[in-house]
């Protein structure tokens, strides 16, 4: 989970419910989108750089992922997840994408 709580902790139950009700899913993740009444301040340069990264990651992964860098992720505990987490990550900056790719 992101330390700035961009995705509120109250979302844990909802994400967990989605994972539990869909046995085929291995992971559920949030997306940091503007919530009604919230002000998200970032420069246009940072915003567009983030959108370019997210779009490229989505294309590389061949998955419609809106926000790979959102820390709100819940994984199903499986032997496959253990394997994914056992191998060292190539970088600490985009390990979210690497987890999904593995």
Short mmCIF file of N, CA, C and O in Angstrom, two decimals:
data_model
loop_
_atom_site.label_atom_id
_atom_site.label_comp_id
_atom_site.label_asym_id
_atom_site.label_seq_id
_atom_site.Cartn_x
_atom_site.Cartn_y
_atom_site.Cartn_z
N UNK A 1 0.85 -1.17 0.00
CA UNK A 1 0.00 0.00 0.00
C UNK A 1 0.89 1.23 0.00
O UNK A 1 1.92 1.24 0.65
N UNK A 2 0.47 2.28 -0.70
CA UNK A 2 1.26 3.51 -0.73
C UNK A 2 1.23 4.22 0.61
O UNK A 2 0.18 4.31 1.25
N UNK A 3 2.37 4.74 1.03
CA UNK A 3 2.44 5.41 2.34
C UNK A 3 1.63 6.69 2.37
O UNK A 3 1.23 7.14 3.45
N UNK A 4 1.37 7.29 1.21
CA UNK A 4 0.57 8.51 1.20
C UNK A 4 -0.93 8.23 1.16
O UNK A 4 -1.74 9.14 1.12
N UNK A 5 -1.28 6.94 1.21
CA UNK A 5 -2.67 6.50 1.19
C UNK A 5 -3.45 7.07 0.01
O UNK A 5 -4.61 7.46 0.13
N UNK A 6 -2.78 7.11 -1.16
CA UNK A 6 -3.45 7.56 -2.38
C UNK A 6 -4.69 6.69 -2.62
O UNK A 6 -5.70 7.16 -3.12
N UNK A 7 -4.58 5.42 -2.26
CA UNK A 7 -5.76 4.54 -2.21
C UNK A 7 -6.06 4.36 -0.73
O UNK A 7 -5.22 3.86 0.02
N UNK A 8 -7.22 4.79 -0.27
CA UNK A 8 -7.51 4.72 1.16
C UNK A 8 -7.55 3.29 1.70
O UNK A 8 -7.88 2.35 0.97
N UNK A 9 -7.19 3.13 2.96
CA UNK A 9 -7.20 1.80 3.58
C UNK A 9 -8.58 1.16 3.56
O UNK A 9 -8.71 -0.06 3.57
N UNK A 10 -9.60 1.97 3.48
CA UNK A 10 -10.97 1.43 3.41
C UNK A 10 -11.18 0.60 2.14
O UNK A 10 -12.12 -0.19 2.07
N UNK A 11 -10.29 0.74 1.15
CA UNK A 11 -10.42 -0.02 -0.09
C UNK A 11 -9.94 -1.47 0.06
O UNK A 11 -10.21 -2.31 -0.80
N UNK A 12 -9.22 -1.79 1.15
CA UNK A 12 -8.69 -3.14 1.34
C UNK A 12 -9.82 -4.17 1.28
O UNK A 12 -9.72 -5.18 0.57
N UNK A 13 -10.89 -3.94 1.99
CA UNK A 13 -12.00 -4.89 2.03
C UNK A 13 -12.60 -5.10 0.65
O UNK A 13 -12.91 -6.22 0.26
N UNK A 14 -12.75 -4.01 -0.10
CA UNK A 14 -13.32 -4.13 -1.45
C UNK A 14 -12.41 -4.91 -2.38
O UNK A 14 -12.86 -5.80 -3.11
N UNK A 15 -11.11 -4.62 -2.35
CA UNK A 15 -10.17 -5.35 -3.20
C UNK A 15 -10.13 -6.83 -2.80
O UNK A 15 -10.10 -7.71 -3.66
N UNK A 16 -10.13 -7.10 -1.50
CA UNK A 16 -10.13 -8.48 -1.02
C UNK A 16 -11.39 -9.21 -1.48
O UNK A 16 -11.33 -10.38 -1.90
N UNK A 17 -12.52 -8.55 -1.43
CA UNK A 17 -13.78 -9.13 -1.86
C UNK A 17 -13.74 -9.49 -3.35
O UNK A 17 -14.20 -10.56 -3.76
N UNK A 18 -13.18 -8.60 -4.14
CA UNK A 18 -13.06 -8.87 -5.59
C UNK A 18 -12.17 -10.09 -5.82
O UNK A 18 -12.51 -10.97 -6.61
N UNK A 19 -11.05 -10.17 -5.12
CA UNK A 19 -10.15 -11.32 -5.28
C UNK A 19 -10.83 -12.61 -4.85
O UNK A 19 -10.77 -13.62 -5.56
N UNK A 20 -11.52 -12.59 -3.73
CA UNK A 20 -12.18 -13.80 -3.22
C UNK A 20 -13.33 -14.26 -4.10
O UNK A 20 -13.58 -15.46 -4.22
N UNK A 21 -14.02 -13.32 -4.72
CA UNK A 21 -15.18 -13.71 -5.53
C UNK A 21 -14.81 -14.07 -6.97
O UNK A 21 -15.69 -14.46 -7.74
N UNK A 22 -13.54 -13.97 -7.31
CA UNK A 22 -13.07 -14.32 -8.66
C UNK A 22 -11.88 -15.26 -8.56
O UNK A 22 -10.73 -14.83 -8.60
N UNK A 23 -12.12 -16.57 -8.43
CA UNK A 23 -11.04 -17.53 -8.21
C UNK A 23 -9.96 -17.54 -9.30
O UNK A 23 -8.83 -17.93 -9.04
N UNK A 24 -10.29 -17.09 -10.49
CA UNK A 24 -9.31 -17.08 -11.58
C UNK A 24 -8.28 -15.95 -11.44
O UNK A 24 -7.21 -16.01 -12.03
N UNK A 25 -8.60 -14.93 -10.64
CA UNK A 25 -7.67 -13.81 -10.48
C UNK A 25 -6.54 -14.18 -9.54
O UNK A 25 -6.75 -14.82 -8.53
N UNK A 26 -5.35 -13.72 -9.88
CA UNK A 26 -4.17 -13.92 -9.03
C UNK A 26 -3.82 -12.66 -8.26
O UNK A 26 -3.10 -12.70 -7.28
N UNK A 27 -4.34 -11.51 -8.74
CA UNK A 27 -4.00 -10.23 -8.13
C UNK A 27 -5.11 -9.23 -8.42
O UNK A 27 -5.74 -9.27 -9.48
N UNK A 28 -5.33 -8.34 -7.46
CA UNK A 28 -6.24 -7.21 -7.66
C UNK A 28 -5.45 -5.98 -7.25
O UNK A 28 -4.72 -6.00 -6.26
N UNK A 29 -5.58 -4.91 -8.02
CA UNK A 29 -4.85 -3.70 -7.67
C UNK A 29 -5.72 -2.47 -7.84
O UNK A 29 -6.67 -2.47 -8.61
N UNK A 30 -5.38 -1.45 -7.09
CA UNK A 30 -6.09 -0.18 -7.17
C UNK A 30 -5.51 0.68 -8.27
O UNK A 30 -4.58 0.29 -8.98
N UNK A 31 -6.06 1.85 -8.41
CA UNK A 31 -5.57 2.85 -9.34
C UNK A 31 -5.72 4.21 -8.70
O UNK A 31 -6.76 4.52 -8.13
N UNK A 32 -4.68 5.00 -8.79
CA UNK A 32 -4.70 6.34 -8.18
C UNK A 32 -5.30 7.33 -9.16
O UNK A 32 -4.61 8.01 -9.89
N UNK A 33 -6.58 7.41 -9.16
CA UNK A 33 -7.27 8.38 -10.01
C UNK A 33 -7.88 9.44 -9.11
O UNK A 33 -8.09 9.21 -7.92
N UNK A 34 -8.13 10.57 -9.69
CA UNK A 34 -8.70 11.67 -8.91
C UNK A 34 -10.06 11.26 -8.34
O UNK A 34 -10.95 10.87 -9.08
N UNK A 35 -10.17 11.32 -7.04
CA UNK A 35 -11.44 11.03 -6.38
C UNK A 35 -12.21 12.33 -6.20
O UNK A 35 -11.61 13.40 -6.02
N UNK A 36 -13.49 12.25 -6.24
CA UNK A 36 -14.34 13.42 -6.09
C UNK A 36 -13.97 14.17 -4.82
O UNK A 36 -13.89 13.60 -3.74
N UNK A 37 -13.68 15.45 -4.96
CA UNK A 37 -13.36 16.28 -3.82
C UNK A 37 -11.90 16.26 -3.41
O UNK A 37 -11.51 16.93 -2.48
N UNK A 38 -11.07 15.49 -4.10
CA UNK A 38 -9.64 15.41 -3.77
C UNK A 38 -8.84 16.23 -4.76
O UNK A 38 -9.12 16.22 -5.95
N UNK A 39 -7.84 16.90 -4.27
CA UNK A 39 -6.94 17.65 -5.13
C UNK A 39 -5.63 16.87 -5.26
O UNK A 39 -5.00 16.56 -4.25
N UNK A 40 -5.27 16.52 -6.47
CA UNK A 40 -3.99 15.87 -6.70
C UNK A 40 -3.12 16.89 -7.41
O UNK A 40 -3.46 17.34 -8.51
N UNK A 41 -2.02 17.27 -6.77
CA UNK A 41 -1.15 18.29 -7.34
C UNK A 41 0.12 17.66 -7.87
O UNK A 41 0.90 17.10 -7.10
N UNK A 42 0.27 17.75 -9.16
CA UNK A 42 1.53 17.34 -9.79
C UNK A 42 1.68 18.16 -11.05
O UNK A 42 0.70 18.60 -11.64
N UNK A 43 2.90 18.34 -11.44
CA UNK A 43 3.15 19.16 -12.62
C UNK A 43 2.64 18.43 -13.86
O UNK A 43 2.58 17.18 -13.88
N UNK A 44 2.28 19.17 -14.90
CA UNK A 44 1.86 18.52 -16.14
C UNK A 44 2.93 17.56 -16.67
O UNK A 44 2.62 16.47 -17.16
N UNK A 45 4.20 17.94 -16.51
CA UNK A 45 5.30 17.09 -16.98
C UNK A 45 5.27 15.73 -16.27
O UNK A 45 5.37 14.68 -16.90
N UNK A 46 5.11 15.76 -14.95
CA UNK A 46 5.05 14.50 -14.19
C UNK A 46 3.81 13.70 -14.56
O UNK A 46 3.86 12.48 -14.69
N UNK A 47 2.69 14.37 -14.71
CA UNK A 47 1.45 13.68 -15.07
C UNK A 47 1.62 12.95 -16.40
O UNK A 47 1.30 11.75 -16.51
N UNK A 48 2.09 13.65 -17.42
CA UNK A 48 2.19 13.04 -18.75
C UNK A 48 3.29 11.98 -18.80
O UNK A 48 3.15 10.96 -19.49
N UNK A 49 4.37 12.19 -18.06
CA UNK A 49 5.42 11.16 -18.00
C UNK A 49 4.85 9.89 -17.38
O UNK A 49 5.12 8.77 -17.85
N UNK A 50 4.05 10.04 -16.33
CA UNK A 50 3.41 8.88 -15.70
C UNK A 50 2.45 8.17 -16.63
O UNK A 50 2.38 6.95 -16.67
N UNK A 51 1.68 8.95 -17.39
CA UNK A 51 0.73 8.35 -18.32
C UNK A 51 1.47 7.62 -19.45
O UNK A 51 1.05 6.54 -19.87
N UNK A 52 2.56 8.18 -19.93
CA UNK A 52 3.35 7.51 -20.97
C UNK A 52 3.91 6.20 -20.42
O UNK A 52 3.82 5.15 -21.07
N UNK A 53 4.47 6.24 -19.20
CA UNK A 53 5.01 5.02 -18.59
C UNK A 53 3.91 3.97 -18.45
O UNK A 53 4.10 2.80 -18.80
N UNK A 54 2.76 4.37 -17.92
CA UNK A 54 1.66 3.42 -17.70
C UNK A 54 1.18 2.83 -19.02
O UNK A 54 0.89 1.63 -19.11
N UNK A 55 1.10 3.65 -20.05
CA UNK A 55 0.67 3.15 -21.36
C UNK A 55 1.69 2.17 -21.93
O UNK A 55 1.31 1.11 -22.44
N UNK A 56 2.96 2.50 -21.84
CA UNK A 56 4.00 1.58 -22.33
C UNK A 56 4.00 0.28 -21.54
O UNK A 56 4.11 -0.81 -22.12
N UNK A 57 3.86 0.37 -20.23
CA UNK A 57 3.81 -0.84 -19.41
C UNK A 57 2.62 -1.70 -19.80
O UNK A 57 2.73 -2.92 -19.93
N UNK A 58 1.49 -1.09 -20.01
CA UNK A 58 0.28 -1.81 -20.41
C UNK A 58 0.50 -2.52 -21.75
O UNK A 58 0.09 -3.67 -21.93
N UNK A 59 1.16 -1.83 -22.69
CA UNK A 59 1.43 -2.43 -24.00
C UNK A 59 2.42 -3.59 -23.88
O UNK A 59 2.22 -4.65 -24.48
N UNK A 60 3.49 -3.40 -23.10
CA UNK A 60 4.50 -4.45 -22.93
C UNK A 60 3.89 -5.67 -22.25
O UNK A 60 4.16 -6.81 -22.63
N UNK A 61 3.06 -5.43 -21.25
CA UNK A 61 2.43 -6.53 -20.52
C UNK A 61 1.28 -7.16 -21.30
O UNK A 61 0.80 -8.23 -20.95
N UNK A 62 0.82 -6.46 -22.33
CA UNK A 62 -0.34 -6.88 -23.12
C UNK A 62 -1.56 -7.06 -22.20
O UNK A 62 -2.29 -8.04 -22.29
N UNK A 63 -1.71 -6.08 -21.30
CA UNK A 63 -2.81 -6.09 -20.34
C UNK A 63 -3.33 -4.66 -20.19
O UNK A 63 -2.54 -3.73 -20.17
N UNK A 64 -4.63 -4.51 -20.03
CA UNK A 64 -5.17 -3.16 -19.82
C UNK A 64 -5.01 -2.70 -18.37
O UNK A 64 -5.96 -2.67 -17.60
N UNK A 65 -3.79 -2.37 -17.98
CA UNK A 65 -3.50 -1.93 -16.62
C UNK A 65 -3.40 -0.41 -16.63
O UNK A 65 -2.57 0.15 -17.33
N UNK A 66 -4.24 0.26 -15.84
CA UNK A 66 -4.26 1.72 -15.84
C UNK A 66 -3.13 2.31 -15.01
O UNK A 66 -2.54 3.31 -15.38
N UNK A 67 -2.81 1.69 -13.89
CA UNK A 67 -1.85 2.29 -12.96
C UNK A 67 -0.99 1.20 -12.32
O UNK A 67 -1.26 0.75 -11.22
N UNK A 68 0.06 0.78 -13.02
CA UNK A 68 0.93 -0.28 -12.51
C UNK A 68 1.65 0.12 -11.23
O UNK A 68 2.02 -0.73 -10.44
N UNK A 69 1.86 1.41 -11.03
CA UNK A 69 2.65 1.87 -9.89
C UNK A 69 1.83 2.11 -8.62
O UNK A 69 2.38 2.47 -7.60
N UNK A 70 0.53 1.92 -8.70
CA UNK A 70 -0.29 2.06 -7.49
C UNK A 70 0.10 0.97 -6.51
O UNK A 70 0.17 -0.21 -6.86
N UNK A 71 0.37 1.36 -5.28
CA UNK A 71 0.81 0.38 -4.28
C UNK A 71 -0.29 -0.51 -3.75
O UNK A 71 -0.01 -1.50 -3.07
N UNK A 72 -1.53 -0.18 -4.03
CA UNK A 72 -2.66 -0.97 -3.52
C UNK A 72 -2.81 -2.25 -4.34
O UNK A 72 -3.41 -2.26 -5.40
N UNK A 73 -2.21 -3.31 -3.83
CA UNK A 73 -2.25 -4.60 -4.52
C UNK A 73 -2.53 -5.69 -3.49
O UNK A 73 -1.97 -5.67 -2.39
N UNK A 74 -3.36 -6.63 -3.87
CA UNK A 74 -3.62 -7.81 -3.04
C UNK A 74 -3.39 -9.02 -3.93
O UNK A 74 -3.93 -9.11 -5.04
N UNK A 75 -2.57 -9.95 -3.44
CA UNK A 75 -2.22 -11.15 -4.20
C UNK A 75 -2.84 -12.38 -3.57
O UNK A 75 -2.93 -12.48 -2.35
N UNK A 76 -3.20 -13.32 -4.42
CA UNK A 76 -3.63 -14.63 -3.94
C UNK A 76 -2.36 -15.41 -3.59
O UNK A 76 -1.40 -15.44 -4.36
N UNK A 77 -2.32 -15.99 -2.40
CA UNK A 77 -1.15 -16.74 -1.97
C UNK A 77 -1.16 -18.11 -2.66
O UNK A 77 -2.01 -18.94 -2.39
N UNK A 78 -0.21 -18.27 -3.57
CA UNK A 78 -0.10 -19.52 -4.34
C UNK A 78 1.38 -19.87 -4.49
O UNK A 78 2.25 -19.02 -4.28
N UNK A 79 1.67 -21.10 -4.89
CA UNK A 79 3.07 -21.44 -5.19
C UNK A 79 3.65 -20.55 -6.29
O UNK A 79 4.83 -20.20 -6.24
N UNK A 80 2.82 -20.15 -7.26
CA UNK A 80 3.31 -19.26 -8.32
C UNK A 80 3.76 -17.92 -7.76
O UNK A 80 4.79 -17.38 -8.17
N UNK A 81 3.00 -17.37 -6.81
CA UNK A 81 3.40 -16.10 -6.19
C UNK A 81 4.71 -16.27 -5.44
O UNK A 81 5.59 -15.41 -5.51
N UNK A 82 4.85 -17.37 -4.73
CA UNK A 82 6.11 -17.61 -4.00
C UNK A 82 7.29 -17.63 -4.97
O UNK A 82 8.35 -17.08 -4.69
N UNK A 83 7.09 -18.26 -6.12
CA UNK A 83 8.15 -18.31 -7.14
C UNK A 83 8.48 -16.91 -7.64
O UNK A 83 9.65 -16.54 -7.78
N UNK A 84 7.45 -16.14 -7.93
CA UNK A 84 7.64 -14.77 -8.42
C UNK A 84 8.43 -13.94 -7.42
O UNK A 84 9.33 -13.18 -7.79
N UNK A 85 8.13 -14.08 -6.14
CA UNK A 85 8.77 -13.25 -5.12
C UNK A 85 10.13 -13.78 -4.67
O UNK A 85 10.88 -13.06 -4.01
N UNK A 86 10.46 -15.00 -5.04
CA UNK A 86 11.74 -15.59 -4.64
C UNK A 86 12.89 -15.01 -5.45
O UNK A 86 13.96 -14.74 -4.91
N UNK A 87 12.67 -14.81 -6.75
CA UNK A 87 13.74 -14.30 -7.62
C UNK A 87 13.98 -12.82 -7.34
O UNK A 87 13.02 -12.06 -7.12
N UNK A 88 15.24 -12.39 -7.33
CA UNK A 88 15.53 -10.97 -7.12
C UNK A 88 14.93 -10.11 -8.25
O UNK A 88 14.86 -10.56 -9.39
N UNK A 89 14.54 -8.90 -7.89
CA UNK A 89 14.01 -7.98 -8.90
C UNK A 89 15.16 -7.29 -9.61
O UNK A 89 16.20 -7.05 -9.03
N UNK A 90 14.93 -6.95 -10.87
CA UNK A 90 15.97 -6.28 -11.65
C UNK A 90 16.19 -4.85 -11.19
O UNK A 90 17.29 -4.32 -11.27
N UNK A 91 15.13 -4.21 -10.72
CA UNK A 91 15.21 -2.83 -10.24
C UNK A 91 14.20 -2.61 -9.13
O UNK A 91 13.18 -3.29 -9.09
N UNK A 92 14.46 -1.68 -8.26
CA UNK A 92 13.50 -1.39 -7.21
C UNK A 92 12.48 -0.35 -7.62
O UNK A 92 11.55 -0.07 -6.89
N UNK A 93 12.64 0.22 -8.80
CA UNK A 93 11.76 1.31 -9.23
C UNK A 93 10.53 0.84 -9.98
O UNK A 93 9.50 1.49 -9.93
N UNK A 94 10.62 -0.24 -10.71
CA UNK A 94 9.46 -0.71 -11.49
C UNK A 94 9.17 -2.18 -11.18
O UNK A 94 8.71 -2.93 -12.03
N UNK A 95 9.43 -2.58 -9.95
CA UNK A 95 9.20 -3.98 -9.59
C UNK A 95 7.73 -4.36 -9.71
O UNK A 95 7.41 -5.52 -9.94
N UNK A 96 6.84 -3.37 -9.60
CA UNK A 96 5.40 -3.64 -9.77
C UNK A 96 5.14 -4.25 -11.15
O UNK A 96 4.42 -5.23 -11.29
N UNK A 97 5.74 -3.64 -12.16
CA UNK A 97 5.58 -4.13 -13.53
C UNK A 97 6.22 -5.51 -13.67
O UNK A 97 5.69 -6.40 -14.30
N UNK A 98 7.37 -5.67 -13.04
CA UNK A 98 8.08 -6.95 -13.09
C UNK A 98 7.26 -8.07 -12.45
O UNK A 98 7.20 -9.20 -12.97
N UNK A 99 6.59 -7.80 -11.34
CA UNK A 99 5.74 -8.80 -10.70
C UNK A 99 4.63 -9.23 -11.66
O UNK A 99 4.37 -10.42 -11.84
N UNK A 100 3.99 -8.25 -12.28
CA UNK A 100 2.90 -8.57 -13.22
C UNK A 100 3.44 -9.34 -14.42
O UNK A 100 2.82 -10.30 -14.88
N UNK A 101 4.61 -8.97 -14.91
CA UNK A 101 5.20 -9.62 -16.09
C UNK A 101 5.60 -11.06 -15.80
O UNK A 101 5.50 -11.92 -16.67
N UNK A 102 6.04 -11.33 -14.58
CA UNK A 102 6.49 -12.68 -14.25
C UNK A 102 5.31 -13.64 -14.24
O UNK A 102 5.39 -14.78 -14.46
#
